[in-house]
Amino acid sequence: MSIHAPKPAIGLDNVPAAETALSHVDGERGELIIAGRRVGDLVAEGGFEHATALLWSSASGRPISAEETQRALGEARVAAFADIKRLLAGTDGMDTVSAFRAALAALHAHDGIAPRALATGAAAVIGAALVRRTRNLAPVAPNAALSHAADYLQMMWGNNAPSDKEAAAMDAYLVTASDHGLNASTFTARVVASTHADLFAAVTAAYCALTGPLHGGAPEPVLDMLDAIGTRERIKPWIENELDKGERLMGFGHRVYRVRDPRADVLKAALERFNPKNARMAFALEVEAAARAALAVRYPKRPLDTNVEFYTALLLDALEIPRAAFTPTFAVSRMAGWTAHIEEQVRRGRLLRPSSVYIGAMPGA
Ligand code: ACO
């Protein structure tokens, strides 16, 4: 582009960078379609394996069943667990979010296991092992016969096999967050895949993009925010004070949605099904209402509503997942979408190479 051309919006808003049959975000209507289904309907159909099978089928152009996916993920968890010492080697002393990144980077191809399944299975094994490590507990072996959601909890909790209700709540989360159009981490995965680097490089890069607080790093600060507010009387002054300081309220606003993020309500409903008497819920609802009202006053022309991270934080907290593991848990889910986008990009895409607007000096100027 010539430096004399009109300056486009910086940030790639509304710039299509790929064609995809995997998911669609309609920001005006507040609709998320994953593999041809509305996100709430996909959760109701049930099963991370089902959602993942739909995504992988679409990406590969070959029908893959939920049963085949369940088998592949079970085998992958077992293979990753056999390698867990090596995967975590060198991560001592690192925080959970960073150690997860280093362990993902250590993944490599295994004979007989599709890379997409290995990455997805390994994410749950690594995430669970890191949670246990923060409690000075040894990793627990996977049970390939369990669903991915139930096994993730089982590997985290050890002998406490999850109840059907707990597994269903985790499953609802894993399905809800499994894919979401060309968000920053998925775009990153596609950029790396577009160079024909391998899948493990692409998912590691995607995870790195996910960890920032403007993307998947938000749910931990959501709970920190609720803790910092503390009491009902402090809600309004705390929020006003943060906004006066120019701080962002975590769990609110979205680049694409101009109405409420549909995933917020899907996760809120999952939490209500799981634990209708959740101790944080009443307080969180008040904070949510006050935050939305304050943002509407400050940004009357820029709707800033609740996003997925607000109820992610509440649901994962209710499942007793430590907040340091929220972002890795997001990656356990989004791995389904990332791996599908990587395959779709390699099969149908071109090298992703955008342009920049040069604002530097010209020779001789
Ligand atoms: N709290 C306070 N102000 C906000 C918030 C917020 N949560 N979100 C946006 N704004 C403000 C911005 O500061 C900006 O104000 P300004 O014009 O005075 O500078 C204005 O609203 C417009 O915001 P944009 O910069 O256009 O928003 P953008 O599309 O770049 O950001 C984002 C979207 C990153 C999600 C933003 O809303 C945000 O930072 N939210 C808080 C963090 C969060 O919840 N992240 C999780 C996102 S969901 C996900 O990725 C899975």
Short mmCIF file of C-alpha atoms and ligand atoms in Angstrom, two decimals:
data_model
loop_
_atom_site.label_atom_id
_atom_site.label_comp_id
_atom_site.label_asym_id
_atom_site.label_seq_id
_atom_site.Cartn_x
_atom_site.Cartn_y
_atom_site.Cartn_z
CA MET A 1 0.00 0.00 0.00
CA SER A 2 1.27 3.49 -0.82
CA ILE A 3 2.00 5.67 2.17
CA HIS A 4 -0.28 8.23 0.51
CA ALA A 5 -3.28 5.89 0.53
CA PRO A 6 -6.00 6.55 3.16
CA LYS A 7 -5.13 4.97 6.51
CA PRO A 8 -7.24 1.83 7.16
CA ALA A 9 -8.43 0.85 10.64
CA ILE A 10 -5.45 -0.69 12.42
CA GLY A 11 -6.22 -3.92 14.24
CA LEU A 12 -7.67 -5.90 11.31
CA ASP A 13 -11.28 -5.22 12.42
CA ASN A 14 -13.65 -6.73 9.83
CA VAL A 15 -10.80 -7.80 7.53
CA PRO A 16 -11.40 -11.37 6.30
CA ALA A 17 -8.15 -13.35 6.43
CA ALA A 18 -9.55 -16.83 5.83
CA GLU A 19 -12.59 -18.74 4.66
CA THR A 20 -13.82 -21.21 7.24
CA ALA A 21 -16.62 -23.72 7.60
CA LEU A 22 -15.83 -24.21 11.30
CA SER A 23 -17.51 -21.38 13.19
CA HIS A 24 -19.17 -18.03 12.68
CA VAL A 25 -19.54 -15.09 15.04
CA ASP A 26 -22.38 -12.67 14.33
CA GLY A 27 -21.50 -9.70 16.51
CA GLU A 28 -24.65 -7.70 15.78
CA ARG A 29 -27.07 -10.53 16.60
CA GLY A 30 -25.01 -12.04 19.38
CA GLU A 31 -24.88 -15.41 17.70
CA LEU A 32 -22.11 -18.02 17.64
CA ILE A 33 -22.42 -20.93 15.24
CA ILE A 34 -20.02 -23.85 15.66
CA ALA A 35 -20.07 -26.59 13.01
CA GLY A 36 -23.48 -25.45 11.80
CA ARG A 37 -25.12 -25.33 15.24
CA ARG A 38 -25.86 -22.47 17.62
CA VAL A 39 -23.48 -22.76 20.58
CA GLY A 40 -26.33 -23.40 23.06
CA ASP A 41 -27.72 -26.20 20.88
CA LEU A 42 -24.26 -27.79 20.56
CA VAL A 43 -23.92 -27.80 24.36
CA ALA A 44 -27.40 -29.33 24.66
CA GLU A 45 -26.44 -32.07 22.15
CA GLY A 46 -23.62 -32.75 24.58
CA GLY A 47 -20.11 -34.03 24.39
CA PHE A 48 -16.78 -32.37 23.73
CA GLU A 49 -16.01 -35.46 21.63
CA HIS A 50 -19.11 -34.78 19.51
CA ALA A 51 -18.17 -31.11 18.99
CA THR A 52 -14.55 -31.99 18.25
CA ALA A 53 -15.60 -34.71 15.78
CA LEU A 54 -17.76 -32.17 13.92
CA LEU A 55 -14.88 -29.67 13.75
CA TRP A 56 -12.31 -32.25 12.67
CA SER A 57 -14.70 -33.75 10.08
CA SER A 58 -15.26 -30.35 8.54
CA ALA A 59 -11.56 -29.48 8.54
CA SER A 60 -10.38 -32.80 7.11
CA GLY A 61 -13.22 -33.36 4.65
CA ARG A 62 -13.67 -36.87 6.08
CA PRO A 63 -16.51 -37.92 8.38
CA ILE A 64 -15.17 -38.60 11.88
CA SER A 65 -17.50 -39.95 14.56
CA ALA A 66 -17.70 -38.95 18.21
CA GLU A 67 -16.73 -42.55 19.12
CA GLU A 68 -13.62 -42.41 16.92
CA THR A 69 -12.75 -39.07 18.51
CA GLN A 70 -13.27 -40.43 22.03
CA ARG A 71 -10.90 -43.33 21.23
CA ALA A 72 -8.31 -41.02 19.67
CA LEU A 73 -8.40 -38.62 22.61
CA GLY A 74 -8.17 -41.47 25.14
CA GLU A 75 -5.12 -42.94 23.37
CA ALA A 76 -3.57 -39.50 23.12
CA ARG A 77 -4.02 -38.85 26.85
CA VAL A 78 -2.36 -42.18 27.64
CA ALA A 79 0.56 -41.42 25.28
CA ALA A 80 0.99 -37.91 26.70
CA PHE A 81 0.92 -39.23 30.25
CA ALA A 82 3.68 -41.75 29.42
CA ASP A 83 5.76 -38.73 28.36
CA ILE A 84 4.71 -36.34 31.15
CA LYS A 85 8.11 -36.26 32.91
CA ARG A 86 9.83 -35.13 29.73
CA LEU A 87 7.04 -32.67 28.88
CA LEU A 88 7.35 -30.97 32.27
CA ALA A 89 11.17 -31.18 32.42
CA GLY A 90 12.55 -27.70 32.67
CA THR A 91 9.30 -26.14 33.87
CA ASP A 92 10.15 -26.27 37.59
CA GLY A 93 9.63 -22.90 39.19
CA MET A 94 7.52 -21.62 36.30
CA ASP A 95 3.97 -20.43 36.97
CA THR A 96 1.17 -22.66 35.66
CA VAL A 97 0.36 -20.57 32.57
CA SER A 98 4.03 -20.44 31.48
CA ALA A 99 4.76 -24.08 32.33
CA PHE A 100 1.79 -25.13 30.16
CA ARG A 101 3.31 -23.14 27.27
CA ALA A 102 6.71 -24.82 27.69
CA ALA A 103 5.13 -28.29 27.90
CA LEU A 104 3.09 -27.73 24.74
CA ALA A 105 6.25 -26.62 22.95
CA ALA A 106 7.88 -29.93 23.94
CA LEU A 107 5.23 -32.01 22.12
CA HIS A 108 6.29 -33.94 19.04
CA ALA A 109 4.76 -36.50 16.69
CA HIS A 110 4.01 -40.01 18.01
CA ASP A 111 3.67 -42.98 15.67
CA GLY A 112 0.06 -44.00 15.22
CA ILE A 113 -1.51 -40.92 16.85
CA ALA A 114 -2.81 -38.06 14.75
CA PRO A 115 -1.08 -34.80 15.78
CA ARG A 116 -4.46 -33.05 16.28
CA ALA A 117 -5.52 -35.78 18.75
CA LEU A 118 -2.14 -35.81 20.48
CA ALA A 119 -2.19 -32.04 21.03
CA THR A 120 -5.79 -32.11 22.31
CA GLY A 121 -5.26 -35.11 24.58
CA ALA A 122 -1.94 -33.80 25.87
CA ALA A 123 -3.43 -30.41 26.78
CA ALA A 124 -5.69 -32.06 29.38
CA VAL A 125 -2.88 -34.25 30.74
CA ILE A 126 -0.49 -31.30 31.05
CA GLY A 127 -3.11 -28.99 32.57
CA ALA A 128 -4.15 -31.56 35.19
CA ALA A 129 -0.53 -32.45 36.07
CA LEU A 130 0.34 -28.77 36.55
CA VAL A 131 -2.62 -28.22 38.85
CA ARG A 132 -1.49 -31.17 40.95
CA ARG A 133 2.09 -29.91 40.97
CA THR A 134 0.95 -26.63 42.59
CA ARG A 135 -0.40 -28.85 45.40
CA ASN A 136 2.82 -30.92 45.57
CA LEU A 137 0.96 -33.94 44.23
CA ALA A 138 2.15 -36.41 41.59
CA PRO A 139 0.35 -36.60 38.23
CA VAL A 140 -2.54 -39.06 38.03
CA ALA A 141 -2.88 -41.44 35.06
CA PRO A 142 -5.68 -40.88 32.57
CA ASN A 143 -8.60 -43.26 32.18
CA ALA A 144 -9.07 -43.60 28.42
CA ALA A 145 -12.60 -44.92 28.91
CA LEU A 146 -13.82 -41.62 30.40
CA SER A 147 -14.98 -38.60 28.48
CA HIS A 148 -12.35 -35.91 27.97
CA ALA A 149 -14.18 -33.66 30.46
CA ALA A 150 -14.49 -36.34 33.15
CA ASP A 151 -10.90 -37.49 32.67
CA TYR A 152 -9.55 -33.94 32.91
CA LEU A 153 -11.24 -33.59 36.32
CA GLN A 154 -10.23 -37.12 37.36
CA MET A 155 -6.56 -36.46 36.49
CA MET A 156 -6.72 -33.19 38.44
CA TRP A 157 -8.50 -34.52 41.51
CA GLY A 158 -6.91 -37.94 41.80
CA ASN A 159 -9.12 -40.45 43.51
CA ASN A 160 -12.16 -38.19 43.54
CA ALA A 161 -13.86 -39.45 40.39
CA PRO A 162 -16.10 -36.67 39.14
CA SER A 163 -19.84 -37.00 39.50
CA ASP A 164 -22.03 -36.91 36.38
CA LYS A 165 -22.99 -33.35 37.30
CA GLU A 166 -19.39 -32.21 37.61
CA ALA A 167 -18.42 -33.91 34.34
CA ALA A 168 -21.43 -32.33 32.61
CA ALA A 169 -20.47 -28.86 33.84
CA MET A 170 -16.90 -29.28 32.59
CA ASP A 171 -18.19 -30.70 29.32
CA ALA A 172 -20.48 -27.69 28.84
CA TYR A 173 -17.48 -25.42 29.27
CA LEU A 174 -15.26 -27.43 26.90
CA VAL A 175 -17.93 -27.37 24.17
CA THR A 176 -18.79 -23.68 24.64
CA ALA A 177 -15.19 -22.48 24.29
CA SER A 178 -14.17 -24.98 21.58
CA ASP A 179 -14.17 -22.53 18.68
CA HIS A 180 -14.91 -18.88 18.02
CA GLY A 181 -14.16 -17.63 14.52
CA LEU A 182 -10.90 -15.87 13.80
CA ASN A 183 -10.06 -14.74 17.34
CA ALA A 184 -6.47 -13.71 18.06
CA SER A 185 -5.20 -17.17 19.05
CA THR A 186 -6.92 -18.97 16.17
CA PHE A 187 -5.61 -16.37 13.74
CA THR A 188 -2.14 -16.98 15.18
CA ALA A 189 -2.55 -20.73 14.70
CA ARG A 190 -3.57 -20.17 11.09
CA VAL A 191 -0.68 -17.77 10.41
CA VAL A 192 1.84 -20.33 11.66
CA ALA A 193 0.09 -23.20 9.84
CA SER A 194 0.00 -21.13 6.66
CA THR A 195 3.81 -21.33 6.52
CA HIS A 196 3.43 -25.14 6.70
CA ALA A 197 5.18 -25.25 10.08
CA ASP A 198 3.96 -28.32 11.99
CA LEU A 199 0.80 -28.51 14.11
CA PHE A 200 2.69 -28.46 17.42
CA ALA A 201 4.38 -25.18 16.47
CA ALA A 202 1.02 -23.71 15.48
CA VAL A 203 -0.83 -24.70 18.69
CA THR A 204 2.04 -23.47 20.87
CA ALA A 205 1.93 -20.10 19.13
CA ALA A 206 -1.87 -20.01 19.47
CA TYR A 207 -1.61 -20.66 23.20
CA CYS A 208 0.91 -17.83 23.57
CA ALA A 209 -1.63 -15.47 21.99
CA LEU A 210 -4.36 -16.81 24.27
CA THR A 211 -2.53 -15.99 27.48
CA GLY A 212 -2.93 -12.20 27.28
CA PRO A 213 -5.62 -10.55 29.44
CA LEU A 214 -7.33 -9.05 26.38
CA HIS A 215 -8.01 -12.64 25.24
CA GLY A 216 -7.95 -15.86 27.28
CA GLY A 217 -6.04 -14.47 30.23
CA ALA A 218 -9.11 -12.63 31.53
CA PRO A 219 -10.95 -15.13 33.76
CA GLU A 220 -8.32 -15.19 36.50
CA PRO A 221 -8.51 -11.38 36.82
CA VAL A 222 -12.33 -11.64 36.86
CA LEU A 223 -12.13 -13.51 40.17
CA ASP A 224 -9.43 -11.15 41.40
CA MET A 225 -11.83 -8.30 40.61
CA LEU A 226 -14.69 -9.90 42.56
CA ASP A 227 -12.32 -10.44 45.49
CA ALA A 228 -10.99 -6.90 45.30
CA ILE A 229 -14.52 -5.45 45.35
CA GLY A 230 -15.33 -7.65 48.32
CA THR A 231 -18.65 -6.26 49.55
CA ARG A 232 -21.88 -5.02 48.00
CA GLU A 233 -21.42 -1.41 49.15
CA ARG A 234 -18.07 -1.23 47.40
CA ILE A 235 -19.30 -2.39 43.98
CA LYS A 236 -20.19 0.98 42.47
CA PRO A 237 -17.32 3.05 43.89
CA TRP A 238 -14.80 0.35 43.01
CA ILE A 239 -15.98 0.19 39.40
CA GLU A 240 -16.09 3.99 39.02
CA ASN A 241 -12.63 4.29 40.49
CA GLU A 242 -11.19 1.67 38.09
CA LEU A 243 -12.79 3.37 35.09
CA ASP A 244 -11.56 6.79 36.28
CA LYS A 245 -8.05 5.32 36.33
CA GLY A 246 -8.53 4.11 32.71
CA GLU A 247 -8.52 0.43 33.73
CA ARG A 248 -10.58 -2.18 31.85
CA LEU A 249 -13.18 -4.26 33.65
CA MET A 250 -12.29 -7.88 33.03
CA GLY A 251 -15.04 -10.01 31.53
CA PHE A 252 -16.67 -7.12 29.66
CA GLY A 253 -16.40 -5.89 26.08
CA HIS A 254 -15.57 -7.71 22.89
CA ARG A 255 -14.05 -6.84 19.53
CA VAL A 256 -16.89 -8.44 17.56
CA TYR A 257 -20.00 -8.60 19.77
CA ARG A 258 -22.08 -5.44 19.91
CA VAL A 259 -24.58 -7.24 22.13
CA ARG A 260 -24.13 -9.81 24.85
CA ASP A 261 -21.66 -12.64 24.13
CA PRO A 262 -23.97 -15.67 23.73
CA ARG A 263 -21.44 -17.88 25.51
CA ALA A 264 -21.94 -15.87 28.71
CA ASP A 265 -25.54 -17.09 28.99
CA VAL A 266 -24.68 -20.66 27.99
CA LEU A 267 -22.09 -20.82 30.77
CA LYS A 268 -24.34 -19.05 33.27
CA ALA A 269 -27.00 -21.69 32.59
CA ALA A 270 -24.41 -24.47 32.97
CA LEU A 271 -23.39 -23.03 36.33
CA GLU A 272 -27.01 -22.79 37.47
CA ARG A 273 -27.56 -26.44 36.49
CA PHE A 274 -24.38 -27.51 38.27
CA ASN A 275 -24.76 -25.51 41.45
CA PRO A 276 -27.88 -23.37 41.76
CA LYS A 277 -26.76 -22.16 45.19
CA ASN A 278 -23.30 -21.08 44.07
CA ALA A 279 -21.95 -18.79 46.77
CA ARG A 280 -20.43 -16.25 44.38
CA MET A 281 -23.38 -16.02 42.01
CA ALA A 282 -25.58 -13.40 43.71
CA PHE A 283 -22.66 -11.08 44.28
CA ALA A 284 -21.34 -11.63 40.76
CA LEU A 285 -24.75 -10.78 39.29
CA GLU A 286 -24.70 -7.45 41.14
CA VAL A 287 -21.19 -6.70 39.94
CA GLU A 288 -22.19 -7.62 36.39
CA ALA A 289 -25.23 -5.31 36.45
CA ALA A 290 -23.23 -2.41 37.91
CA ALA A 291 -20.38 -2.90 35.43
CA ARG A 292 -22.72 -2.96 32.43
CA ALA A 293 -24.48 0.17 33.67
CA ALA A 294 -21.23 2.04 34.28
CA LEU A 295 -19.81 1.05 30.88
CA ALA A 296 -23.04 2.12 29.15
CA VAL A 297 -22.74 5.60 30.71
CA ARG A 298 -19.06 5.96 29.81
CA TYR A 299 -19.30 4.49 26.31
CA PRO A 300 -22.82 5.29 25.08
CA LYS A 301 -21.85 4.61 21.45
CA ARG A 302 -19.74 1.49 22.05
CA PRO A 303 -21.83 -1.31 23.58
CA LEU A 304 -19.66 -3.14 26.13
CA ASP A 305 -21.50 -6.15 27.52
CA THR A 306 -20.58 -9.28 29.45
CA ASN A 307 -18.22 -11.63 27.60
CA VAL A 308 -17.48 -15.34 27.94
CA GLU A 309 -14.77 -14.84 30.56
CA PHE A 310 -17.05 -13.54 33.30
CA TYR A 311 -19.02 -16.78 33.63
CA THR A 312 -16.01 -18.92 32.70
CA ALA A 313 -14.40 -17.67 35.90
CA LEU A 314 -17.47 -18.51 37.99
CA LEU A 315 -17.98 -21.95 36.45
CA LEU A 316 -14.34 -23.05 36.67
CA ASP A 317 -14.14 -21.72 40.22
CA ALA A 318 -17.24 -23.72 41.14
CA LEU A 319 -15.45 -26.80 39.75
CA GLU A 320 -12.57 -26.01 42.13
CA ILE A 321 -10.12 -25.41 39.34
CA PRO A 322 -7.47 -23.06 40.69
CA ARG A 323 -7.54 -19.68 38.98
CA ALA A 324 -3.96 -20.06 37.76
CA ALA A 325 -5.22 -22.96 35.61
CA PHE A 326 -8.11 -21.07 33.98
CA THR A 327 -6.14 -20.11 30.87
CA PRO A 328 -4.70 -23.63 30.39
CA THR A 329 -8.24 -24.98 30.80
CA PHE A 330 -9.40 -22.59 28.09
CA ALA A 331 -6.65 -24.10 25.91
CA VAL A 332 -7.86 -27.65 26.72
CA SER A 333 -11.14 -26.65 25.10
CA ARG A 334 -9.90 -24.38 22.30
CA MET A 335 -7.39 -27.03 21.19
CA ALA A 336 -10.31 -28.60 19.28
CA GLY A 337 -10.84 -25.40 17.32
CA TRP A 338 -7.16 -24.58 16.85
CA THR A 339 -6.33 -28.02 15.47
CA ALA A 340 -9.33 -27.90 13.10
CA HIS A 341 -8.39 -24.42 11.86
CA ILE A 342 -4.79 -25.54 11.34
CA GLU A 343 -5.93 -28.46 9.19
CA GLU A 344 -8.40 -26.30 7.27
CA GLN A 345 -5.71 -23.66 6.68
CA VAL A 346 -3.22 -26.20 5.35
CA ARG A 347 -5.83 -27.86 3.11
CA ARG A 348 -7.50 -24.77 1.72
CA GLY A 349 -5.63 -21.63 2.69
CA ARG A 350 -2.75 -19.52 1.36
CA LEU A 351 0.29 -18.11 3.13
CA LEU A 352 -1.05 -15.36 5.43
CA ARG A 353 1.00 -12.28 4.83
CA PRO A 354 -0.77 -8.96 5.50
CA SER A 355 0.67 -5.55 4.81
CA SER A 356 1.53 -2.69 7.12
CA VAL A 357 1.16 1.05 6.84
CA TYR A 358 4.62 2.61 6.77
CA ILE A 359 4.86 5.67 9.00
CA GLY A 360 8.67 5.85 9.20
CA ALA A 361 11.09 8.17 7.47
CA MET A 362 11.67 8.01 3.71
CA PRO A 363 15.25 8.05 2.38
CA GLY A 364 16.42 11.61 1.93
CA ALA A 365 13.43 13.10 3.75
N1 ACO B 1 -13.60 -2.00 30.55
C1 ACO B 1 -13.44 -0.67 30.39
N2 ACO B 1 -13.32 -0.07 29.18
C2 ACO B 1 -13.35 -0.87 28.11
C3 ACO B 1 -13.53 -2.27 28.21
C4 ACO B 1 -13.65 -2.82 29.49
N3 ACO B 1 -13.81 -4.14 29.66
N4 ACO B 1 -13.53 -2.79 26.96
C5 ACO B 1 -13.35 -1.77 26.12
N5 ACO B 1 -13.24 -0.62 26.81
C6 ACO B 1 -13.05 0.71 26.26
C7 ACO B 1 -11.65 0.89 25.72
O1 ACO B 1 -10.76 1.32 26.73
C8 ACO B 1 -11.86 1.92 24.65
O2 ACO B 1 -11.91 3.18 25.27
P1 ACO B 1 -11.21 4.47 24.63
O3 ACO B 1 -11.87 4.63 23.28
O4 ACO B 1 -11.53 5.54 25.59
O5 ACO B 1 -9.76 4.14 24.51
C9 ACO B 1 -13.26 1.62 24.14
O6 ACO B 1 -13.92 0.88 25.15
C10 ACO B 1 -13.30 0.82 22.88
O7 ACO B 1 -12.62 -0.38 23.08
P2 ACO B 1 -11.72 -1.05 21.97
O8 ACO B 1 -10.31 -0.72 22.27
O9 ACO B 1 -12.22 -0.70 20.60
O10 ACO B 1 -12.02 -2.54 22.24
P3 ACO B 1 -11.31 -3.74 21.55
O11 ACO B 1 -12.19 -4.29 20.52
O12 ACO B 1 -9.92 -3.43 21.13
O13 ACO B 1 -11.18 -4.70 22.80
C11 ACO B 1 -11.48 -6.30 24.42
C12 ACO B 1 -11.98 -5.80 23.07
C13 ACO B 1 -9.98 -6.52 24.34
C14 ACO B 1 -12.12 -7.63 24.75
C15 ACO B 1 -11.83 -5.25 25.49
O14 ACO B 1 -13.22 -5.08 25.56
C16 ACO B 1 -11.24 -5.59 26.84
O15 ACO B 1 -10.07 -5.24 27.09
N6 ACO B 1 -12.02 -6.26 27.76
C17 ACO B 1 -11.52 -6.61 29.04
C18 ACO B 1 -10.68 -7.87 28.97
C19 ACO B 1 -11.51 -9.10 28.66
O16 ACO B 1 -12.60 -9.29 29.16
N7 ACO B 1 -10.92 -9.97 27.83
C20 ACO B 1 -11.57 -11.20 27.37
C21 ACO B 1 -12.15 -11.03 26.02
S1 ACO B 1 -13.10 -12.44 25.49
C22 ACO B 1 -11.98 -13.49 24.81
O17 ACO B 1 -11.06 -13.10 24.16
C23 ACO B 1 -12.10 -14.91 25.02
#
